[in-house]
Amino acid sequence: MRNYAIGIDIGTTSTKVVLFDEKGAAVAHHSKNYPLLSEEPGAAEQKPDEIYEAVNESLRETVRKSGDLAERIGFISFSTAMHSLIAVDSDGTPLTNSITWADIRSEPYVAAYKSDYGDEAVELYKRTGVPQHPMTPLFKLQWLKNDCPDIFQKAARFVGIKDYILFRWFGEWKTDHASAAATSLWNMHTKTWDEEALKLADVTPEKLPTLQPSTYYWEQLSDVLTKKSGLDSSVKVVIGATDGPLSNLGVGAISPGDVAVTIGTSGAIRTTSATPILDTDGRTFCYPLTENHWVSGGPVNNGGIAFQWIHDILQKDSDSAVHEKLSRDAEQIQPGAEGLVFLPYLTGERAPLWDAQAKASFIGLTLRHDHNHMVRAVLEGTILNLFSVYSLIKGQVADMEVKIFATGGFTNSPLWKQIVADIFQTKVSIPEHTESSCLGAVLLGRFAIGETKTLEEAPVETKQYEEITPNPDHKTIYEELFQLYQSLSETMQSQYKALHEFQNKHKKESGK
């Protein structure tokens, strides 16, 4: 009986492949890292063929580790990081690296569009569900056309990293609706490429992959994939979706009132609804998982990277025990860090500001504050930032019993987990498993091939959660702190452009 399945998650820094049994338990896995290249200011690229080989190696090794269970694998299903862009020629050979979501070289084109188009920019958001930001392929295409015109003209197609891997396997250019939605070129209402967005990008539908629902699948492996994987050719391949929506599914945050919080290097907060829901001011995203499941929320640039930054400043030792000590020492400081507020925009910010020029700051420093206050303020600031995004989507879960499901590296810190519960004043459930996007891909796959009738019927054993209960004594102080945080963030926003220009000017003058 083919009741085992493989989930593949193509991430920003690594590819992970996990074999799951019929109850959602991981039984074999393999991962492969690859570098993020930044050869010029604002660049964040990866080599497509390195990722292709990482996927093949991880799949092959997972199959090898599964032993006799390989005969019981029924399908493979995909998750992928969003917003990547690769220009390819007529043979499918890459003309560029994979330009990732973190690449901000298109920022001038975003600023010009917002300034020049006004109401049209609002309408674009209403059609696509994506805030205007350098992460999106729409503006990457504008940058490519103007800054790399030879490549733009030579390109036969513009595709994402998952599209490229599937092409190498099957010889077909196909993309799923969730990945297409992340490009800002896809119309969520017509479920086709958006005509006005295509004009802005100066591309035609023929230069993009063919659109498919996330439940689309190939009936069997290609000869290439059979050889690469070591699997039987009768295994199906589900096109799948993107990592954010699939993470919601993987942690069980799929019902009304469920909210998923993820903090790794960056972070995100998401909730699921039966129909698309947009923010009136265009500050949240809305991506499809299936026709009847839409995931709304916002990504933040600054999650674990903020804690890593303060750690690197205060402690040069990279030992994990030092991280734990910093967190434990910060527990000595009362909630609110005695009025020290940290705006965590170290790498610009996506939600809720959507400002690539945003800068981080400590506000309220006095002689009373020491490094423990600073660490606590950093941990609180990252969660206050996520809570500000939550404040934009909580209307979707109004009058419901809210459940928060938390995943990511931050769950290794008892203090950080407690801060989440205290700021949200809601119980926080932490799944026992960590590969939520891989599991989400498999659960979507079971629905796609007809093993389950709905996503809500996912055949997963009752998960074991750690539950963090909010401290009611901290409710009032965090409510006050959040109001202060919001006010300070709004005040500082008017200064980010000037700060950015000043920093760039003096970096150049000093030769750095």
CSV table of C-alpha atoms in Angstrom, one decimal, residues 36-393:
chain,number,residue,atom,x,y,z
A,36,LEU,CA,23.0,33.4,-0.6
A,37,LEU,CA,25.2,35.6,-2.9
A,38,SER,CA,25.4,39.4,-2.5
A,39,GLU,CA,28.0,40.6,-5.0
A,40,GLU,CA,26.7,44.2,-5.1
A,41,PRO,CA,24.7,46.4,-2.8
A,42,GLY,CA,21.1,45.1,-2.4
A,43,ALA,CA,21.7,41.8,-4.2
A,44,ALA,CA,20.5,38.5,-2.8
A,45,GLU,CA,20.9,35.7,-5.4
A,46,GLN,CA,21.4,32.0,-5.6
A,47,LYS,CA,22.7,29.7,-8.3
A,48,PRO,CA,19.7,27.8,-9.8
A,49,ASP,CA,21.7,24.7,-10.6
A,50,GLU,CA,23.1,24.5,-7.1
A,51,ILE,CA,19.5,24.4,-5.8
A,52,TYR,CA,18.5,21.8,-8.4
A,53,GLU,CA,21.3,19.6,-7.3
A,54,ALA,CA,20.5,20.2,-3.7
A,55,VAL,CA,16.9,19.0,-4.4
A,56,ASN,CA,18.1,15.9,-6.2
A,57,GLU,CA,20.6,15.0,-3.5
A,58,SER,CA,18.1,15.5,-0.7
A,59,LEU,CA,15.4,13.5,-2.5
A,60,ARG,CA,17.8,10.7,-3.3
A,61,GLU,CA,19.3,10.5,0.2
A,62,THR,CA,15.8,10.6,1.8
A,63,VAL,CA,14.7,7.7,-0.5
A,64,ARG,CA,17.9,5.8,0.4
A,65,LYS,CA,17.4,6.3,4.1
A,66,SER,CA,13.8,5.1,3.8
A,67,GLY,CA,15.0,1.6,2.9
A,68,ASP,CA,12.2,-0.8,2.1
A,69,LEU,CA,9.6,1.9,2.8
A,70,ALA,CA,10.5,3.4,-0.6
A,71,GLU,CA,8.2,0.9,-2.2
A,72,ARG,CA,5.3,2.4,-0.2
A,73,ILE,CA,5.8,6.0,-1.4
A,74,GLY,CA,2.8,7.2,-3.4
A,75,PHE,CA,3.7,10.8,-4.2
A,76,ILE,CA,6.0,13.8,-3.9
A,77,SER,CA,4.7,17.3,-3.1
A,78,PHE,CA,6.4,20.7,-3.2
A,79,SER,CA,6.7,23.7,-1.0
A,80,THR,CA,8.9,26.7,-2.1
A,81,ALA,CA,10.1,30.1,-0.9
A,82,MET,CA,8.2,32.9,-2.6
A,83,HIS,CA,9.1,35.8,-5.0
A,84,SER,CA,12.1,34.3,-6.8
A,85,LEU,CA,12.9,35.2,-10.4
A,86,ILE,CA,15.1,33.6,-13.0
A,87,ALA,CA,15.5,34.7,-16.6
A,88,VAL,CA,16.0,31.7,-18.9
A,89,ASP,CA,16.7,31.3,-22.7
A,90,SER,CA,14.8,29.3,-25.2
A,91,ASP,CA,16.5,26.1,-24.0
A,92,GLY,CA,15.7,26.7,-20.4
A,93,THR,CA,19.3,27.7,-19.5
A,94,PRO,CA,19.5,30.4,-16.8
A,95,LEU,CA,20.6,33.8,-17.9
A,96,THR,CA,20.6,35.0,-14.3
A,97,ASN,CA,20.9,33.6,-10.9
A,98,SER,CA,17.7,33.1,-8.9
A,99,ILE,CA,16.9,36.6,-7.6
A,100,THR,CA,15.4,36.0,-4.2
A,101,TRP,CA,12.8,37.8,-2.1
A,102,ALA,CA,15.6,39.4,-0.1
A,103,ASP,CA,17.0,41.3,-3.2
A,104,ILE,CA,16.1,45.0,-3.0
A,105,ARG,CA,17.8,46.4,-6.1
A,106,SER,CA,14.4,47.2,-7.6
A,107,GLU,CA,13.6,49.6,-4.7
A,108,PRO,CA,13.9,52.8,-6.8
A,109,TYR,CA,11.3,51.4,-9.2
A,110,VAL,CA,8.9,50.6,-6.3
A,111,ALA,CA,9.3,54.1,-5.0
A,112,ALA,CA,8.7,55.6,-8.4
A,113,TYR,CA,5.6,53.5,-9.0
A,114,LYS,CA,4.0,54.4,-5.6
A,115,SER,CA,4.8,58.1,-6.3
A,116,ASP,CA,3.6,58.2,-9.9
A,117,TYR,CA,0.6,55.9,-10.0
A,118,GLY,CA,-1.3,56.7,-6.8
A,119,ASP,CA,-4.8,55.2,-7.1
A,120,GLU,CA,-3.6,52.7,-9.7
A,121,ALA,CA,-1.2,51.3,-7.1
A,122,VAL,CA,-4.1,50.7,-4.8
A,123,GLU,CA,-6.0,49.0,-7.6
A,124,LEU,CA,-3.0,46.8,-8.3
A,125,TYR,CA,-3.0,45.6,-4.7
A,126,LYS,CA,-6.7,44.9,-4.8
A,127,ARG,CA,-6.3,42.7,-7.8
A,128,THR,CA,-3.1,40.9,-6.8
A,129,GLY,CA,-3.2,40.9,-3.0
A,130,VAL,CA,0.5,41.7,-2.8
A,131,PRO,CA,1.9,45.0,-1.3
A,132,GLN,CA,4.3,46.8,-3.6
A,133,HIS,CA,7.8,46.0,-2.5
A,134,PRO,CA,11.2,45.1,-4.1
A,135,MET,CA,10.6,41.4,-3.1
A,136,THR,CA,8.1,41.0,-5.9
A,137,PRO,CA,9.1,39.7,-9.4
A,138,LEU,CA,6.9,42.5,-10.9
A,139,PHE,CA,9.5,45.1,-9.8
A,140,LYS,CA,12.4,42.8,-10.3
A,141,LEU,CA,11.4,42.6,-14.0
A,142,GLN,CA,11.4,46.4,-14.2
A,143,TRP,CA,14.9,46.5,-12.7
A,144,LEU,CA,16.1,43.8,-15.0
A,145,LYS,CA,14.7,45.6,-18.1
A,146,ASN,CA,16.3,48.9,-17.2
A,147,ASP,CA,19.6,47.8,-15.5
A,148,CYS,CA,20.3,44.6,-17.5
A,149,PRO,CA,18.5,45.2,-20.9
A,150,ASP,CA,20.6,42.7,-22.8
A,151,ILE,CA,19.5,39.9,-20.5
A,152,PHE,CA,15.9,41.1,-20.5
A,153,GLN,CA,15.7,41.1,-24.3
A,154,LYS,CA,17.4,37.7,-24.6
A,155,ALA,CA,15.2,36.0,-22.1
A,156,ALA,CA,12.6,33.6,-23.5
A,157,ARG,CA,10.9,33.2,-20.1
A,158,PHE,CA,10.9,34.5,-16.6
A,159,VAL,CA,10.3,31.8,-14.0
A,160,GLY,CA,10.6,30.9,-10.3
A,161,ILE,CA,13.0,28.4,-8.7
A,162,LYS,CA,10.4,25.7,-8.3
A,163,ASP,CA,9.3,26.2,-11.9
A,164,TYR,CA,12.9,25.7,-13.0
A,165,ILE,CA,13.4,22.5,-11.1
A,166,LEU,CA,10.1,21.0,-12.4
A,167,PHE,CA,11.2,22.0,-15.9
A,168,ARG,CA,14.5,20.2,-15.5
A,169,TRP,CA,12.5,17.1,-14.4
A,170,PHE,CA,9.5,17.2,-16.8
A,171,GLY,CA,10.5,19.6,-19.6
A,172,GLU,CA,7.4,21.7,-19.0
A,173,TRP,CA,7.0,25.3,-17.7
A,174,LYS,CA,4.3,25.2,-15.1
A,175,THR,CA,3.7,27.2,-11.9
A,176,ASP,CA,1.0,26.9,-9.2
A,177,HIS,CA,-1.4,29.6,-8.3
A,178,ALA,CA,0.2,30.3,-4.9
A,179,SER,CA,3.6,30.8,-6.5
A,180,ALA,CA,2.1,33.0,-9.2
A,181,ALA,CA,0.3,35.1,-6.6
A,182,ALA,CA,3.6,36.0,-5.0
A,183,THR,CA,4.8,37.6,-8.2
A,184,SER,CA,2.3,40.5,-8.1
A,185,LEU,CA,1.5,39.5,-11.7
A,186,TRP,CA,-1.4,37.2,-10.9
A,187,ASN,CA,-5.0,38.4,-10.6
A,188,MET,CA,-6.7,36.7,-7.6
A,189,HIS,CA,-10.2,37.3,-9.0
A,190,THR,CA,-9.7,35.9,-12.5
A,191,LYS,CA,-7.0,33.4,-11.6
A,192,THR,CA,-5.0,34.5,-14.6
A,193,TRP,CA,-2.0,36.7,-15.3
A,194,ASP,CA,-3.0,40.3,-14.7
A,195,GLU,CA,-3.1,42.4,-17.9
A,196,GLU,CA,-2.1,45.7,-16.3
A,197,ALA,CA,0.7,44.2,-14.2
A,198,LEU,CA,2.1,42.5,-17.3
A,199,LYS,CA,2.2,45.8,-19.1
A,200,LEU,CA,4.1,47.3,-16.1
A,201,ALA,CA,6.6,44.5,-16.3
A,202,ASP,CA,6.6,44.6,-20.1
A,203,VAL,CA,6.1,40.8,-20.5
A,204,THR,CA,3.5,38.7,-22.1
A,205,PRO,CA,1.8,35.5,-20.7
A,206,GLU,CA,3.9,33.5,-23.2
A,207,LYS,CA,7.0,34.6,-21.3
A,208,LEU,CA,5.7,33.2,-18.0
A,209,PRO,CA,4.9,29.6,-16.9
A,210,THR,CA,1.5,28.0,-17.6
A,211,LEU,CA,-0.8,28.4,-14.5
A,212,GLN,CA,-2.0,25.4,-12.6
A,213,PRO,CA,-3.9,25.0,-9.3
A,214,SER,CA,-1.9,23.9,-6.3
A,215,THR,CA,-3.6,20.5,-6.6
A,216,TYR,CA,-2.2,19.8,-10.1
A,217,TYR,CA,0.0,16.7,-10.4
A,218,TRP,CA,1.9,14.6,-12.8
A,219,GLU,CA,0.7,11.0,-12.9
A,220,GLN,CA,4.2,9.5,-12.9
A,221,LEU,CA,7.9,10.4,-12.7
A,222,SER,CA,9.8,11.4,-15.8
A,223,ASP,CA,12.8,9.3,-16.8
A,224,VAL,CA,15.1,12.0,-15.5
A,225,LEU,CA,13.4,12.0,-12.1
A,226,THR,CA,13.3,8.3,-11.8
A,227,LYS,CA,17.1,8.1,-12.3
A,228,LYS,CA,17.7,11.1,-10.0
A,229,SER,CA,15.5,9.8,-7.1
A,230,GLY,CA,15.8,6.1,-7.2
A,231,LEU,CA,12.0,5.9,-7.0
A,232,ASP,CA,9.5,3.8,-9.0
A,233,SER,CA,8.2,5.7,-12.0
A,234,SER,CA,4.6,5.2,-10.8
A,235,VAL,CA,5.1,7.8,-8.0
A,236,LYS,CA,3.0,11.0,-8.6
A,237,VAL,CA,4.4,14.5,-8.3
A,238,VAL,CA,2.1,17.3,-6.9
A,239,ILE,CA,3.0,20.8,-7.9
A,240,GLY,CA,2.1,22.1,-4.4
A,241,ALA,CA,2.2,25.7,-3.2
A,242,THR,CA,4.4,28.1,-1.3
A,243,ASP,CA,6.0,27.8,2.1
A,244,GLY,CA,3.8,30.3,4.1
A,245,PRO,CA,0.4,28.9,3.3
A,246,LEU,CA,1.7,25.3,3.6
A,247,SER,CA,3.3,26.0,7.0
A,248,ASN,CA,-0.2,27.0,8.2
A,249,LEU,CA,-1.6,23.7,7.0
A,250,GLY,CA,1.4,21.8,8.5
A,251,VAL,CA,0.9,23.2,12.0
A,252,GLY,CA,-2.9,22.8,11.8
A,253,ALA,CA,-3.7,26.5,11.5
A,254,ILE,CA,-6.3,26.0,8.8
A,255,SER,CA,-9.6,26.7,10.6
A,256,PRO,CA,-11.2,30.1,11.3
A,257,GLY,CA,-9.6,31.7,14.3
A,258,ASP,CA,-6.3,29.9,13.8
A,259,VAL,CA,-3.2,32.1,13.6
A,260,ALA,CA,0.3,30.9,12.7
A,261,VAL,CA,3.4,32.8,13.9
A,262,THR,CA,6.8,31.9,12.5
A,263,ILE,CA,10.1,33.4,13.6
A,264,GLY,CA,13.3,32.1,11.9
A,265,THR,CA,15.8,34.6,10.5
A,266,SER,CA,12.8,36.6,9.4
A,267,GLY,CA,9.2,36.1,10.5
A,268,ALA,CA,5.6,36.0,9.5
A,269,ILE,CA,2.0,35.9,10.9
A,270,ARG,CA,-0.8,34.3,8.9
A,271,THR,CA,-4.4,33.3,9.2
A,272,THR,CA,-6.7,31.3,6.8
A,273,SER,CA,-10.1,32.2,5.4
A,274,ALA,CA,-12.5,30.7,2.8
A,275,THR,CA,-12.3,33.8,0.6
A,276,PRO,CA,-9.7,36.5,-0.1
A,277,ILE,CA,-9.4,39.2,2.5
A,278,LEU,CA,-7.4,42.4,1.9
A,279,ASP,CA,-6.3,45.3,4.0
A,280,THR,CA,-7.8,48.7,3.0
A,281,ASP,CA,-4.4,50.3,3.1
A,282,GLY,CA,-2.6,47.5,1.3
A,283,ARG,CA,-0.4,46.5,4.3
A,284,THR,CA,-1.0,42.7,4.3
A,285,PHE,CA,-0.7,39.9,1.7
A,286,CYS,CA,-3.4,37.4,0.6
A,287,TYR,CA,-2.2,34.2,-1.1
A,288,PRO,CA,-4.2,31.1,-2.2
A,289,LEU,CA,-3.6,27.7,-0.9
A,290,THR,CA,-6.6,26.1,-2.7
A,291,GLU,CA,-9.7,27.7,-4.2
A,292,ASN,CA,-11.4,27.6,-0.8
A,293,HIS,CA,-8.4,28.4,1.4
A,294,TRP,CA,-6.8,31.9,1.3
A,295,VAL,CA,-3.9,32.9,3.7
A,296,SER,CA,-3.7,36.5,4.8
A,297,GLY,CA,-1.0,38.1,6.9
A,298,GLY,CA,2.3,39.7,6.6
A,299,PRO,CA,6.0,38.8,6.5
A,300,VAL,CA,8.6,40.7,8.6
A,301,ASN,CA,12.3,40.9,7.6
A,302,ASN,CA,13.5,41.1,11.2
A,303,GLY,CA,13.0,38.0,13.4
A,304,GLY,CA,15.8,35.9,14.7
A,305,ILE,CA,18.3,38.1,12.8
A,306,ALA,CA,17.7,40.8,15.4
A,307,PHE,CA,18.6,38.5,18.3
A,308,GLN,CA,21.6,37.3,16.3
A,309,TRP,CA,22.7,40.9,15.8
A,310,ILE,CA,22.5,41.9,19.5
A,311,HIS,CA,24.3,38.6,20.4
A,312,ASP,CA,27.1,39.3,18.0
A,313,ILE,CA,27.5,42.8,19.4
A,314,LEU,CA,27.6,41.7,23.1
A,315,GLN,CA,29.2,38.3,22.7
A,316,LYS,CA,31.7,37.1,20.1
A,317,ASP,CA,31.3,33.5,21.1
A,318,SER,CA,28.9,31.7,18.7
A,319,ASP,CA,28.2,28.8,21.1
A,320,SER,CA,24.5,28.1,21.5
A,321,ALA,CA,25.0,28.2,25.3
A,322,VAL,CA,25.8,31.9,24.9
A,323,HIS,CA,22.5,32.6,23.2
A,324,GLU,CA,20.7,30.8,26.0
A,325,LYS,CA,22.6,32.8,28.6
A,326,LEU,CA,21.7,36.1,27.0
A,327,SER,CA,18.1,35.1,27.0
A,328,ARG,CA,18.2,33.9,30.6
A,329,ASP,CA,19.9,37.1,31.8
A,330,ALA,CA,17.2,39.1,30.0
A,331,GLU,CA,14.6,37.3,32.1
A,332,GLN,CA,15.9,39.4,35.1
A,333,ILE,CA,14.5,42.5,33.4
A,334,GLN,CA,10.8,43.3,33.9
A,335,PRO,CA,8.4,43.4,30.9
A,336,GLY,CA,8.8,46.7,29.1
A,337,ALA,CA,12.6,46.8,29.7
A,338,GLU,CA,12.1,49.9,31.9
A,339,GLY,CA,10.9,52.0,28.9
A,340,LEU,CA,13.5,50.9,26.4
A,341,VAL,CA,11.9,50.4,23.0
A,342,PHE,CA,13.5,48.7,20.1
A,343,LEU,CA,12.2,49.2,16.5
A,344,PRO,CA,13.7,46.1,14.8
A,345,TYR,CA,14.1,47.3,11.2
A,346,LEU,CA,17.7,46.2,10.8
A,347,THR,CA,17.2,45.1,7.2
A,348,GLY,CA,14.4,47.5,6.2
A,349,GLU,CA,10.9,46.1,6.6
A,350,ARG,CA,8.1,44.5,4.8
A,351,ALA,CA,4.9,44.3,6.8
A,352,PRO,CA,3.5,46.5,8.2
A,353,LEU,CA,5.7,49.4,6.8
A,354,TRP,CA,6.7,48.0,3.4
A,355,ASP,CA,9.7,50.3,3.5
A,356,ALA,CA,13.0,48.9,2.3
A,357,GLN,CA,14.7,52.1,3.7
A,358,ALA,CA,13.5,51.6,7.3
A,359,LYS,CA,16.1,51.6,10.0
A,360,ALA,CA,16.3,50.0,13.5
A,361,SER,CA,16.6,52.1,16.6
A,362,PHE,CA,16.7,51.9,20.4
A,363,ILE,CA,14.5,54.7,21.9
A,364,GLY,CA,14.5,55.6,25.5
A,365,LEU,CA,18.1,54.7,26.5
A,366,THR,CA,19.2,56.1,29.9
A,367,LEU,CA,22.0,55.4,32.4
A,368,ARG,CA,19.7,52.8,34.1
A,369,HIS,CA,19.8,50.5,31.0
A,370,ASP,CA,22.4,47.8,30.6
A,371,HIS,CA,22.9,45.0,28.0
A,372,ASN,CA,20.2,42.9,29.6
A,373,HIS,CA,17.6,45.7,29.0
A,374,MET,CA,18.8,45.8,25.4
A,375,VAL,CA,18.4,42.1,24.9
A,376,ARG,CA,14.9,42.1,26.4
A,377,ALA,CA,14.0,45.1,24.3
A,378,VAL,CA,15.1,43.3,21.1
A,379,LEU,CA,13.0,40.3,21.9
A,380,GLU,CA,10.0,42.4,22.8
A,381,GLY,CA,10.5,44.6,19.7
A,382,THR,CA,10.4,41.7,17.3
A,383,ILE,CA,7.1,40.5,18.8
A,384,LEU,CA,5.6,43.9,19.0
A,385,ASN,CA,6.3,44.3,15.3
A,386,LEU,CA,4.5,41.0,14.6
A,387,PHE,CA,1.7,42.1,16.8
A,388,SER,CA,1.3,45.2,14.8
A,389,VAL,CA,0.8,43.0,11.7
A,390,TYR,CA,-1.7,40.9,13.7
A,391,SER,CA,-3.6,44.1,14.5
A,392,LEU,CA,-4.3,44.5,10.8
A,393,ILE,CA,-5.7,41.0,10.3
